[in-house]
mmCIF file of C-alpha atoms in Angstrom:
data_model
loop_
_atom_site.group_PDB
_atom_site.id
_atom_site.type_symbol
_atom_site.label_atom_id
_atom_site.label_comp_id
_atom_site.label_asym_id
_atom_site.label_seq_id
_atom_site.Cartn_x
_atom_site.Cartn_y
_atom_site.Cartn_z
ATOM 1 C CA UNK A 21 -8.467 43.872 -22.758
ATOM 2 C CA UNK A 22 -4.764 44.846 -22.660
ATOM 3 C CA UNK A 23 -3.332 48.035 -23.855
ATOM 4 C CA UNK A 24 -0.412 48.070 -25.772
ATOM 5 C CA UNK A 25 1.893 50.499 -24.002
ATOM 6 C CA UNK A 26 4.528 51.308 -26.517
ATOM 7 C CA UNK A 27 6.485 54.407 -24.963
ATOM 8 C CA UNK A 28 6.692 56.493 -21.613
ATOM 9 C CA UNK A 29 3.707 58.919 -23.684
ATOM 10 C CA UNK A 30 1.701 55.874 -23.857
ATOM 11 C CA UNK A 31 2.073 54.853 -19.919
ATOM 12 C CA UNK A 32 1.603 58.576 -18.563
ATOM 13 C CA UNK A 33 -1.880 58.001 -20.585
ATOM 14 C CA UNK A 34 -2.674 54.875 -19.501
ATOM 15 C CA UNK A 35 -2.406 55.783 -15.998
ATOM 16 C CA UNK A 36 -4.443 58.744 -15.881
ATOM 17 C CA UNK A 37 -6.766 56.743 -17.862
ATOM 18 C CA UNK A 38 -6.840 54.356 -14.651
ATOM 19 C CA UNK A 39 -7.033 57.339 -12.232
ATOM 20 C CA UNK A 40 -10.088 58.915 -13.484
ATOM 21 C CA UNK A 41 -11.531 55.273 -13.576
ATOM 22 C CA UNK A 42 -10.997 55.159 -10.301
ATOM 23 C CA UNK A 43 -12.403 58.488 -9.008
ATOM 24 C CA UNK A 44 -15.355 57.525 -10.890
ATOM 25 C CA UNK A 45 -16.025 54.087 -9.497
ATOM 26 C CA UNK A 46 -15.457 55.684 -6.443
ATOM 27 C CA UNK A 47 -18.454 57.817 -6.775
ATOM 28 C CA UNK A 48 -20.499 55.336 -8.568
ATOM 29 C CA UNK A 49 -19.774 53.897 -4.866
ATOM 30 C CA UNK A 50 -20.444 56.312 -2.748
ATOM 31 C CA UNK A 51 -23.711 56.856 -4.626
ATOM 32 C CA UNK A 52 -25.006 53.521 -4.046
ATOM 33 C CA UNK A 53 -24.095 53.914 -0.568
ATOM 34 C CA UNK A 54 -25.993 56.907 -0.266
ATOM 35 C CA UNK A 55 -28.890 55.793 -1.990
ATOM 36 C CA UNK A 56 -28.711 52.633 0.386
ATOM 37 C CA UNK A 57 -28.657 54.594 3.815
ATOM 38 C CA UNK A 58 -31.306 56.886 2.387
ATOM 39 C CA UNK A 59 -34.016 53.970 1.701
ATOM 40 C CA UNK A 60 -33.030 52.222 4.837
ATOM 41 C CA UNK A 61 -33.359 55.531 6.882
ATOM 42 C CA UNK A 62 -36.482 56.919 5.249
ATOM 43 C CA UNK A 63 -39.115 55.914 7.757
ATOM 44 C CA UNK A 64 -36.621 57.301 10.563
ATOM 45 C CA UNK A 65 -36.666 60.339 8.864
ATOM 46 C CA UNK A 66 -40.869 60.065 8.539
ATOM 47 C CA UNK A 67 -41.190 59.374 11.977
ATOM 48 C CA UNK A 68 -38.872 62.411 12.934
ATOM 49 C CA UNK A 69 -41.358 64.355 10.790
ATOM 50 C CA UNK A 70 -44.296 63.151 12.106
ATOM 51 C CA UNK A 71 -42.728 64.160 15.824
ATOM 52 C CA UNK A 72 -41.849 67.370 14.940
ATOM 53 C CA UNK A 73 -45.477 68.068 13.689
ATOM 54 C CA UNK A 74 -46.926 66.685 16.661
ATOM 55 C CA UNK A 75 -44.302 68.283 19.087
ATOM 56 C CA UNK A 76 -42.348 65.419 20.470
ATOM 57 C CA UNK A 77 -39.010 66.468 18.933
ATOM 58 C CA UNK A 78 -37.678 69.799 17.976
ATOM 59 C CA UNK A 79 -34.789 70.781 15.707
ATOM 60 C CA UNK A 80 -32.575 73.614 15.984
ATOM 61 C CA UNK A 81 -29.885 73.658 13.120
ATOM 62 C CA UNK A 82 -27.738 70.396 12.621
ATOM 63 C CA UNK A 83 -27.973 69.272 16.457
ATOM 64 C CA UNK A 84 -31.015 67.882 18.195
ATOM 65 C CA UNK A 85 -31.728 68.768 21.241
ATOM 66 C CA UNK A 86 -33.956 66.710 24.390
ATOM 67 C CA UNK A 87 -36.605 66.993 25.989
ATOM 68 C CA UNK A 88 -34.958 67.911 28.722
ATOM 69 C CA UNK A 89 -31.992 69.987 29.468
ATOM 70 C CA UNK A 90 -30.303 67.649 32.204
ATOM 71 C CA UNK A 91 -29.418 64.377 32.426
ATOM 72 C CA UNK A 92 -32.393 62.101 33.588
ATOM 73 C CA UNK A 93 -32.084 60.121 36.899
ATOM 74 C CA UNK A 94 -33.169 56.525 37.338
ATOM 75 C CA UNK A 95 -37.045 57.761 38.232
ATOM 76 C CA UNK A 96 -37.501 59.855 35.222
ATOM 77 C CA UNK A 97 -36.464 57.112 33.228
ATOM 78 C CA UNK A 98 -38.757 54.781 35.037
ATOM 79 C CA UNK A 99 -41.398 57.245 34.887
ATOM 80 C CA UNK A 100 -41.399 57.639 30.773
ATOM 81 C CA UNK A 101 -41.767 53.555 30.825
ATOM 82 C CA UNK A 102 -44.192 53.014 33.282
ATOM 83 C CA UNK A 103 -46.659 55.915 33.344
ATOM 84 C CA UNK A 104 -47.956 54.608 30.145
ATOM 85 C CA UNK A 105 -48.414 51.754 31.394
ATOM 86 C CA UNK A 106 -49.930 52.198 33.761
ATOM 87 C CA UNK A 107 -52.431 54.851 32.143
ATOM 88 C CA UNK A 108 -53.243 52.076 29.408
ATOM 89 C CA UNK A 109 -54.059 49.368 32.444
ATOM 90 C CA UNK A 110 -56.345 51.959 34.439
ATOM 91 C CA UNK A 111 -57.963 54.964 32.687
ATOM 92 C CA UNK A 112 -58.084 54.148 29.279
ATOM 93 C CA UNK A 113 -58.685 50.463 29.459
ATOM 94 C CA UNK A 114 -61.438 49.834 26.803
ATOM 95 C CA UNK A 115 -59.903 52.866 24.383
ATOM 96 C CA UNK A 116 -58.757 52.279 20.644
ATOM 97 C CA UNK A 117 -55.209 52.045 20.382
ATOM 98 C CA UNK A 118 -54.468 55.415 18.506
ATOM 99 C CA UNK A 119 -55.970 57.280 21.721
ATOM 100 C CA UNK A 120 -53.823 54.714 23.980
ATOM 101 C CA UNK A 121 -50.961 56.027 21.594
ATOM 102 C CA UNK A 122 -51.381 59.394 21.648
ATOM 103 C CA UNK A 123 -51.635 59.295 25.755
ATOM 104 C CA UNK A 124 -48.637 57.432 25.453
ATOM 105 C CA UNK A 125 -46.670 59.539 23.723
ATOM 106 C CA UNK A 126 -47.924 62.727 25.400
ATOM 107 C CA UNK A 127 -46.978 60.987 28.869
ATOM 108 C CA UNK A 128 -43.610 60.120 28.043
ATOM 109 C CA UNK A 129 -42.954 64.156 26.424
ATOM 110 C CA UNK A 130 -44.221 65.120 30.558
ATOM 111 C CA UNK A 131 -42.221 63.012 32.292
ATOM 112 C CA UNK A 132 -38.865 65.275 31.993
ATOM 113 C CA UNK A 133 -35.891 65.425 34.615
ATOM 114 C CA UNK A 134 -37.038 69.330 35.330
ATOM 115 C CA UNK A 135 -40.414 68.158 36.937
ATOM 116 C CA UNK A 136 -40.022 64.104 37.706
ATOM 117 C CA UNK A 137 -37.387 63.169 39.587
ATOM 118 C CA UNK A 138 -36.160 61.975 42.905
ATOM 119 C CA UNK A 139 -36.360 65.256 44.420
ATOM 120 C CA UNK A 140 -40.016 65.263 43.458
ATOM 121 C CA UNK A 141 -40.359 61.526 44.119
ATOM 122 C CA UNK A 142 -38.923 61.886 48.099
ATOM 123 C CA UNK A 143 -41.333 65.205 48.154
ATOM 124 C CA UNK A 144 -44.445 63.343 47.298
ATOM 125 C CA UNK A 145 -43.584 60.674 49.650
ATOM 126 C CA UNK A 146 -42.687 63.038 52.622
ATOM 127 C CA UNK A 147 -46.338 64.677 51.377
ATOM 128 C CA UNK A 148 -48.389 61.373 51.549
ATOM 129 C CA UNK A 149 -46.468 60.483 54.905
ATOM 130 C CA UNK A 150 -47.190 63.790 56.266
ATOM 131 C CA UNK A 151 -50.895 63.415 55.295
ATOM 132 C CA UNK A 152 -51.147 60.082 56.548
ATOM 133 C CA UNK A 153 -49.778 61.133 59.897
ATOM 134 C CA UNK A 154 -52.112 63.907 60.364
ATOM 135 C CA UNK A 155 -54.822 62.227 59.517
ATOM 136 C CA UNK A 156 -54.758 59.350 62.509
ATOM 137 C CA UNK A 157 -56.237 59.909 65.518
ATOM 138 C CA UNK A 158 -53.988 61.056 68.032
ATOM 139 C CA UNK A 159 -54.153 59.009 71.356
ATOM 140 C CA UNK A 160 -53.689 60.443 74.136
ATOM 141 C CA UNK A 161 -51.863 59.188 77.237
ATOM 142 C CA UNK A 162 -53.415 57.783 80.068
ATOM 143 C CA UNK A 163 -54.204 59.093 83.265
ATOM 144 C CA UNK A 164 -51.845 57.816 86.211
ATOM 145 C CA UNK A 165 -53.959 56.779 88.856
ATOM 146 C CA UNK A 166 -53.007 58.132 91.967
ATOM 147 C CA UNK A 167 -53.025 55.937 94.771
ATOM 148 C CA UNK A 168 -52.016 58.843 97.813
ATOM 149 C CA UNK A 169 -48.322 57.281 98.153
ATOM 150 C CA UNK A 170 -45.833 59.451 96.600
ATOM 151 C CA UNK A 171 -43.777 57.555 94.428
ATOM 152 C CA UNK A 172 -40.412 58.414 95.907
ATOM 153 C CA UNK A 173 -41.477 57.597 99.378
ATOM 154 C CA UNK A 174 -40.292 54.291 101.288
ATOM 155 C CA UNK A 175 -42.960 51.923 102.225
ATOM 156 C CA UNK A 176 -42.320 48.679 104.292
#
């Protein structure tokens, strides 16, 4: 489909014809896009939903904040992994799984870097240690027999 262009009238048209083409396969574009990211992002954004009604995540404007307001060490992160774990193995062994889900998820929102971390960790150990010491039955020393020569004394 080619278009005559006769004069310098004729080319001026013909490219703002093509300009406004392009702005508006542009946004035809960025529409599909859109539309695109939206359906592949939807059950994200259900999720978020359903964690916000439940508690897990909170919004405050356009940023999202943590659970916690420091950066988690090495045992917090091992905690949020593992006390689920090991809650599903122990207590609620024979439980449905939307009970083992909700402990889950309830476990992981605890375990924060304000109350579960190595400070805590080395304080529970030090506690159980402590405990453990107390609890063994002190010996006590033996008597020294005394055999009448003083110990310091020169005997041939």
């Amino acid at each position: 489909m080619e278009t005559q262009i006769q004069n310098l009238q004729d080319l001026k048209t013909r490219i703002a014809f093509l300009e406004l083409k392009q702005l508006d396969d542009e946004l035809v574009i960025k529409q599909k896009f859109q539309s695109i990211k939206d359906t592949l992002t939807s059950p994200l954004k259900f999720l978020k939903r359903i964690g916000s009604m439940v508690g897990i995540t909170h919004n405050s404007g356009a940023a999202t904040h943590s659970t916690s307001s420091t950066k988690a060490d090495w045992v917090t992160n091992f905690g949020r992994v593992f006390l689920p774990l090991l809650l599903n193995k122990t207590l609620l062994r024979n439980r449905g799984i939307i009970v083992k889900s909700l402990v889950s998820i309830l476990s992981q929102r605890t375990v924060n870097s304000m109350s579960f971390n190595k400070n805590v960790l080395v304080n529970w150990i030090d506690k159980a240690t402590g405990f453990i010491n107390s609890t063994k039955k002190k010996v006590k020393p033996a008597k020294q027999i005394d055999y009448g020569i003083p110990p310091g004394s020169e005997t041939y």
